[in-house]
Amino acid sequence: MMQFLRTQNESNAAAITSDLQLFKLLSSNRESVTSEKFKTLSLKYAPELESTWIDSETPDEKETSGAWWLLEIVLNIFLSKQPELQFEKLNEFLADEKKAVAVYLQQKDSRSVLPHIEKWIGDDWGSNAEFEIRKILLWLAFFEKFLRVTTEGFDDRFPEQGMMKMFLPVVENNKLILSNERYVSAIKQKWVGTEGSWVSFYEKITEAKCTFYSNEGEDPKAAVEKSLKRIRTGKTRLNRKNYESNFRVLDTKLRQAPMQPVELIALLCEVMTKKQAAMLKDNGTPTDIEKVFAVYPRIYEQFTV
């Protein structure tokens, strides 16, 4: 969000102003980030939306509502600067999400959110886990649509709608291939080709890291191999730090650039992988898990019809 707001700066200034340090505090000192601070920051960018602020009784509720309100503010800023983009469905979706949160905070009944959510994910889900997964897939669809309308050349590179199904889990030889595995495999294919081995991929990353960063240890190739294997199997998080360390280093144009929107697909793959690993731990079969995630193309259509 910091990077997004920075792109909306009329002077394209690279510096992050002191008020945007608020987001960094979320990871280091969450308790210091109050709903009032959210509101103050938001109104700096969209003062005309002050009347839409939802006040709640408890600090936790105000923080939750404030975060959704801030997201709405950011989307309105974006739309005001990009009026030619067709974003109606995404705006409608975020409005429904905000309503669902507000209703839940008032009633504390998870069933009360269903009218706002099932219009997007369907009402044929059979368990809490399946409901949660469909919500994840809904955000994956939102992000794919966002990339299509904001990223130049995205449709040319990925003409098939619902292309993020390439990161869904699949069953091969009775084994579940996790989303992180599929994501890392896609990066491997880009850099060493379809016939390239994992060893050659590890070597390519090692060479890049040894060239541009300090010592990796006595055996840098072994460290790279260990790190990637853990990411692929869901034992190490595919977060921004690990992404930058293992993959951004390959591209000279990206090493010093802000995180690109398309790279954030990795974070969604990490969320999906955590759910897949949890289902396997709960004795879910690979076939059943694959089936639960396979509804993605249908959910994506909600943003295009």
Coordinates of C-alpha atoms in Angstrom, one line a residue:
M1 CA 0.0 0.0 0.0
M2 CA 2.9 2.3 0.7
Q3 CA 4.2 1.7 -2.8
F4 CA 0.8 2.2 -4.4
L5 CA 0.3 5.6 -2.6
R6 CA 3.7 6.6 -3.7
T7 CA 2.8 6.0 -7.3
Q8 CA -0.1 8.4 -6.9
N9 CA 2.3 11.2 -5.8
E10 CA 2.1 13.9 -8.5
S11 CA 5.8 14.5 -8.4
N12 CA 6.5 10.7 -8.4
A13 CA 8.7 11.2 -5.4
A14 CA 10.5 8.1 -4.2
A15 CA 10.6 9.1 -0.6
I16 CA 8.0 7.6 1.8
T17 CA 6.6 10.3 3.9
S18 CA 6.4 10.0 7.7
D19 CA 2.7 9.3 7.8
L20 CA 3.2 6.2 5.6
Q21 CA 5.6 4.8 8.2
L22 CA 2.3 3.7 9.8
F23 CA 2.2 0.6 7.7
K24 CA 5.7 -0.4 8.8
L25 CA 4.5 -0.3 12.4
L26 CA 1.9 -2.9 11.6
S27 CA 4.6 -5.6 11.6
S28 CA 6.8 -4.2 14.3
N29 CA 4.5 -2.5 16.8
R30 CA 0.9 -3.4 16.0
E31 CA -0.5 -2.0 19.2
S32 CA 0.6 1.5 18.2
V33 CA -1.6 1.5 15.1
T34 CA -4.9 2.8 16.1
S35 CA -8.1 3.3 14.1
E36 CA -7.7 7.1 14.6
K37 CA -4.3 6.9 12.9
F38 CA -5.9 5.0 10.0
K39 CA -8.5 7.7 9.7
T40 CA -6.0 10.5 9.8
L41 CA -3.9 9.0 7.1
S42 CA -6.9 8.1 4.9
L43 CA -8.4 11.6 5.0
K44 CA -5.1 13.1 3.9
Y45 CA -5.7 11.4 0.5
A46 CA -9.5 11.5 0.3
P47 CA -11.0 14.0 2.7
E48 CA -14.4 13.9 0.9
L49 CA -15.0 10.4 2.2
E50 CA -15.0 11.3 5.9
S51 CA -18.7 10.8 6.1
T52 CA -18.3 7.1 5.2
W53 CA -16.3 6.4 8.3
I54 CA -17.9 3.6 10.4
D55 CA -17.5 4.1 14.1
S56 CA -17.5 1.1 16.4
E57 CA -17.5 0.5 20.1
T58 CA -14.2 -1.4 20.7
P59 CA -10.7 -0.6 19.5
D60 CA -10.4 -3.9 17.7
E61 CA -13.6 -3.3 15.8
K62 CA -12.5 0.2 14.9
E63 CA -9.2 -1.1 13.7
T64 CA -10.9 -3.7 11.5
S65 CA -13.4 -1.2 10.0
G66 CA -10.7 1.3 9.6
A67 CA -8.5 -1.1 7.6
W68 CA -11.4 -1.8 5.2
W69 CA -12.2 1.9 5.0
L70 CA -8.6 2.6 4.1
L71 CA -8.7 0.1 1.3
E72 CA -11.8 1.7 0.0
I73 CA -10.0 5.1 0.1
V74 CA -7.1 3.7 -1.8
L75 CA -9.3 2.3 -4.5
N76 CA -11.1 5.6 -4.9
I77 CA -7.8 7.4 -5.2
F78 CA -6.8 5.0 -7.9
L79 CA -10.1 5.3 -9.8
S80 CA -10.0 9.1 -9.7
K81 CA -6.6 9.0 -11.4
Q82 CA -7.5 6.2 -13.9
P83 CA -11.1 7.0 -15.0
E84 CA -10.7 5.1 -18.2
L85 CA -10.4 1.8 -16.5
Q86 CA -13.4 -0.5 -16.1
F87 CA -13.4 -1.3 -12.5
E88 CA -17.1 -1.5 -11.6
K89 CA -17.1 -5.2 -10.5
L90 CA -14.1 -4.9 -8.3
N91 CA -15.5 -1.8 -6.7
E92 CA -18.8 -3.7 -6.1
F93 CA -16.9 -6.6 -4.6
L94 CA -14.9 -4.4 -2.2
A95 CA -18.2 -2.7 -1.1
D96 CA -19.7 -6.1 -0.4
E97 CA -16.7 -7.2 1.6
K98 CA -16.9 -4.0 3.7
K99 CA -20.6 -4.6 4.3
A100 CA -19.9 -8.1 5.4
V101 CA -17.3 -7.0 7.9
A102 CA -19.5 -4.2 9.3
V103 CA -22.4 -6.7 9.7
Y104 CA -20.3 -9.2 11.4
L105 CA -18.9 -6.7 13.9
Q106 CA -22.4 -5.7 14.8
Q107 CA -24.0 -9.2 15.0
K108 CA -21.0 -11.5 15.8
D109 CA -22.7 -14.1 13.7
S110 CA -20.7 -15.6 10.8
R111 CA -23.9 -16.5 9.0
S112 CA -24.9 -12.9 8.7
V113 CA -22.1 -12.3 6.2
L114 CA -23.3 -14.9 3.7
P115 CA -25.7 -12.7 1.7
H116 CA -22.8 -10.4 0.9
I117 CA -20.2 -13.1 0.1
E118 CA -22.2 -16.0 -1.5
K119 CA -23.1 -13.9 -4.5
W120 CA -19.4 -14.0 -5.4
I121 CA -18.4 -17.6 -4.3
G122 CA -21.6 -19.5 -4.7
D123 CA -23.7 -21.2 -2.0
D124 CA -22.6 -24.8 -2.8
W125 CA -19.7 -24.9 -0.3
G126 CA -19.8 -27.9 2.1
S127 CA -17.5 -27.0 5.0
N128 CA -15.8 -24.1 6.8
A129 CA -12.5 -25.0 5.1
E130 CA -14.1 -24.9 1.7
F131 CA -15.7 -21.5 2.5
E132 CA -12.4 -20.1 3.5
I133 CA -10.7 -21.4 0.4
R134 CA -13.3 -19.9 -1.8
K135 CA -12.7 -16.5 -0.1
I136 CA -9.0 -16.9 -0.9
L137 CA -9.7 -17.8 -4.5
L138 CA -12.0 -14.8 -4.7
W139 CA -9.1 -12.5 -3.7
L140 CA -6.9 -14.3 -6.2
A141 CA -9.5 -13.5 -8.9
F142 CA -9.7 -9.9 -7.7
F143 CA -5.9 -9.7 -8.0
E144 CA -5.8 -11.2 -11.5
K145 CA -8.4 -8.8 -12.7
F146 CA -6.6 -5.9 -11.1
L147 CA -3.4 -6.9 -13.0
R148 CA -5.3 -7.2 -16.2
V149 CA -6.7 -3.7 -16.0
T150 CA -3.6 -2.0 -14.6
T151 CA -0.5 -3.8 -16.1
E152 CA 0.5 -3.0 -19.6
G153 CA 0.8 -6.1 -21.8
F154 CA -0.6 -8.5 -19.2
D155 CA -3.4 -9.7 -21.5
D156 CA -0.9 -10.3 -24.3
R157 CA 1.3 -12.4 -22.1
F158 CA -1.6 -14.3 -20.5
P159 CA -4.6 -14.2 -22.9
E160 CA -6.4 -17.0 -21.2
Q161 CA -8.8 -15.6 -18.6
G162 CA -8.5 -17.2 -15.1
M163 CA -4.8 -17.8 -15.9
M164 CA -3.9 -18.0 -12.2
K165 CA -5.3 -21.5 -12.2
M166 CA -1.8 -22.4 -13.1
F167 CA -0.9 -21.9 -9.5
L168 CA -3.6 -24.1 -8.1
P169 CA -2.7 -27.5 -6.5
V170 CA -2.8 -30.5 -8.8
V171 CA -2.4 -34.2 -8.3
E172 CA 0.4 -36.0 -10.0
N173 CA 1.1 -39.7 -9.3
N174 CA -1.2 -39.6 -6.3
K175 CA 0.8 -36.7 -4.8
L176 CA -0.5 -33.2 -4.3
I177 CA 1.7 -30.6 -6.0
L178 CA 1.3 -27.5 -3.8
S179 CA 0.8 -24.0 -5.0
N180 CA 4.2 -22.8 -3.9
E181 CA 5.8 -25.7 -5.9
R182 CA 3.8 -24.7 -9.0
Y183 CA 4.8 -21.0 -8.6
V184 CA 8.5 -21.8 -8.2
S185 CA 8.4 -24.2 -11.1
A186 CA 7.0 -21.4 -13.3
I187 CA 10.0 -19.2 -12.3
K188 CA 12.4 -22.1 -13.0
Q189 CA 10.9 -22.6 -16.5
K190 CA 11.4 -18.9 -17.2
W191 CA 15.1 -18.9 -16.4
V192 CA 16.3 -22.4 -17.4
G193 CA 13.5 -23.5 -19.8
T194 CA 11.2 -26.5 -19.7
E195 CA 14.1 -28.9 -20.1
G196 CA 16.3 -27.3 -17.5
S197 CA 17.0 -29.2 -14.3
W198 CA 16.5 -28.0 -10.8
V199 CA 20.2 -28.2 -10.3
S200 CA 20.8 -25.8 -13.1
F201 CA 18.2 -23.4 -11.6
Y202 CA 19.9 -23.5 -8.2
E203 CA 23.2 -22.8 -9.9
K204 CA 21.8 -19.8 -11.7
I205 CA 20.4 -18.3 -8.5
T206 CA 23.7 -19.0 -6.7
E207 CA 25.7 -17.3 -9.4
A208 CA 23.5 -14.2 -9.2
K209 CA 23.6 -14.0 -5.4
C210 CA 27.4 -14.4 -5.3
T211 CA 27.8 -11.7 -7.8
F212 CA 25.6 -9.1 -6.2
Y213 CA 25.4 -9.9 -2.6
S214 CA 27.8 -10.8 0.2
N215 CA 29.0 -14.3 1.1
E216 CA 26.3 -16.9 1.4
G217 CA 28.5 -19.2 3.5
E218 CA 30.9 -22.0 2.8
D219 CA 28.6 -23.6 0.3
P220 CA 26.2 -21.0 -1.3
K221 CA 24.7 -23.5 -3.7
A222 CA 23.7 -25.8 -0.9
A223 CA 22.1 -22.9 0.9
V224 CA 20.1 -21.9 -2.2
E225 CA 19.0 -25.5 -2.8
K226 CA 17.9 -25.9 0.9
S227 CA 16.0 -22.7 0.9
L228 CA 14.1 -23.4 -2.4
K229 CA 13.3 -27.0 -1.4
R230 CA 11.7 -25.7 1.8
I231 CA 9.7 -23.1 0.0
R232 CA 8.5 -25.6 -2.6
T233 CA 7.3 -28.0 0.1
G234 CA 5.6 -25.3 2.2
K235 CA 8.1 -25.6 5.1
T236 CA 9.4 -22.1 4.5
R237 CA 7.2 -19.1 3.8
L238 CA 7.1 -17.7 0.3
N239 CA 7.1 -14.1 1.8
R240 CA 8.6 -10.9 0.4
K241 CA 12.0 -11.4 2.1
N242 CA 12.4 -15.0 0.7
Y243 CA 11.1 -13.9 -2.7
E244 CA 13.6 -11.1 -2.9
S245 CA 16.5 -13.3 -1.7
N246 CA 15.9 -16.2 -4.1
F247 CA 14.1 -14.8 -7.2
R248 CA 14.4 -11.0 -7.6
V249 CA 18.2 -11.4 -7.6
L250 CA 17.8 -13.1 -11.0
D251 CA 16.6 -9.9 -12.7
T252 CA 18.9 -6.9 -12.9
K253 CA 15.9 -4.6 -13.6
L254 CA 14.1 -5.7 -10.4
R255 CA 17.0 -5.8 -7.9
Q256 CA 16.6 -2.2 -6.8
A257 CA 13.0 -1.6 -7.9
P258 CA 10.0 -1.6 -5.7
M259 CA 8.0 -4.8 -5.4
Q260 CA 6.1 -5.2 -8.6
P261 CA 2.3 -6.1 -8.5
V262 CA 2.8 -9.3 -10.5
E263 CA 5.3 -10.5 -7.9
L264 CA 2.7 -10.3 -5.2
I265 CA 1.1 -13.5 -6.7
A266 CA 3.7 -15.3 -4.6
L267 CA 2.0 -14.1 -1.4
L268 CA -1.3 -15.5 -2.5
C269 CA 0.4 -18.8 -3.4
E270 CA 1.8 -18.9 0.1
V271 CA -1.7 -18.4 1.6
M272 CA -3.1 -21.2 -0.6
T273 CA -0.2 -23.5 0.3
K274 CA -0.8 -23.1 4.0
K275 CA -4.4 -24.2 3.5
Q276 CA -3.4 -27.1 1.4
A277 CA -0.8 -28.3 4.0
A278 CA -3.4 -27.9 6.8
M279 CA -5.9 -30.1 4.8
L280 CA -3.3 -32.7 4.2
K281 CA -2.5 -32.7 7.9
D282 CA -6.2 -33.2 8.6
N283 CA -6.2 -36.3 6.4
G284 CA -7.6 -34.7 3.3
T285 CA -6.9 -36.6 0.1
P286 CA -4.9 -35.0 -2.7
T287 CA -7.9 -35.5 -5.1
D288 CA -10.4 -33.9 -2.8
I289 CA -8.0 -30.9 -2.1
E290 CA -7.5 -30.5 -5.9
K291 CA -11.2 -30.5 -6.4
V292 CA -11.9 -27.8 -3.8
F293 CA -9.5 -25.4 -5.4
A294 CA -10.5 -26.2 -9.0
V295 CA -13.6 -23.9 -8.8
Y296 CA -11.3 -20.9 -9.4
P297 CA -12.2 -20.3 -13.1
R298 CA -15.9 -20.1 -12.1
I299 CA -15.2 -17.6 -9.3
Y300 CA -13.1 -15.5 -11.7
E301 CA -16.0 -15.2 -14.1
Q302 CA -17.8 -13.2 -11.5
F303 CA -15.5 -10.3 -12.3
T304 CA -16.0 -10.5 -16.0
V305 CA -19.7 -11.2 -16.7

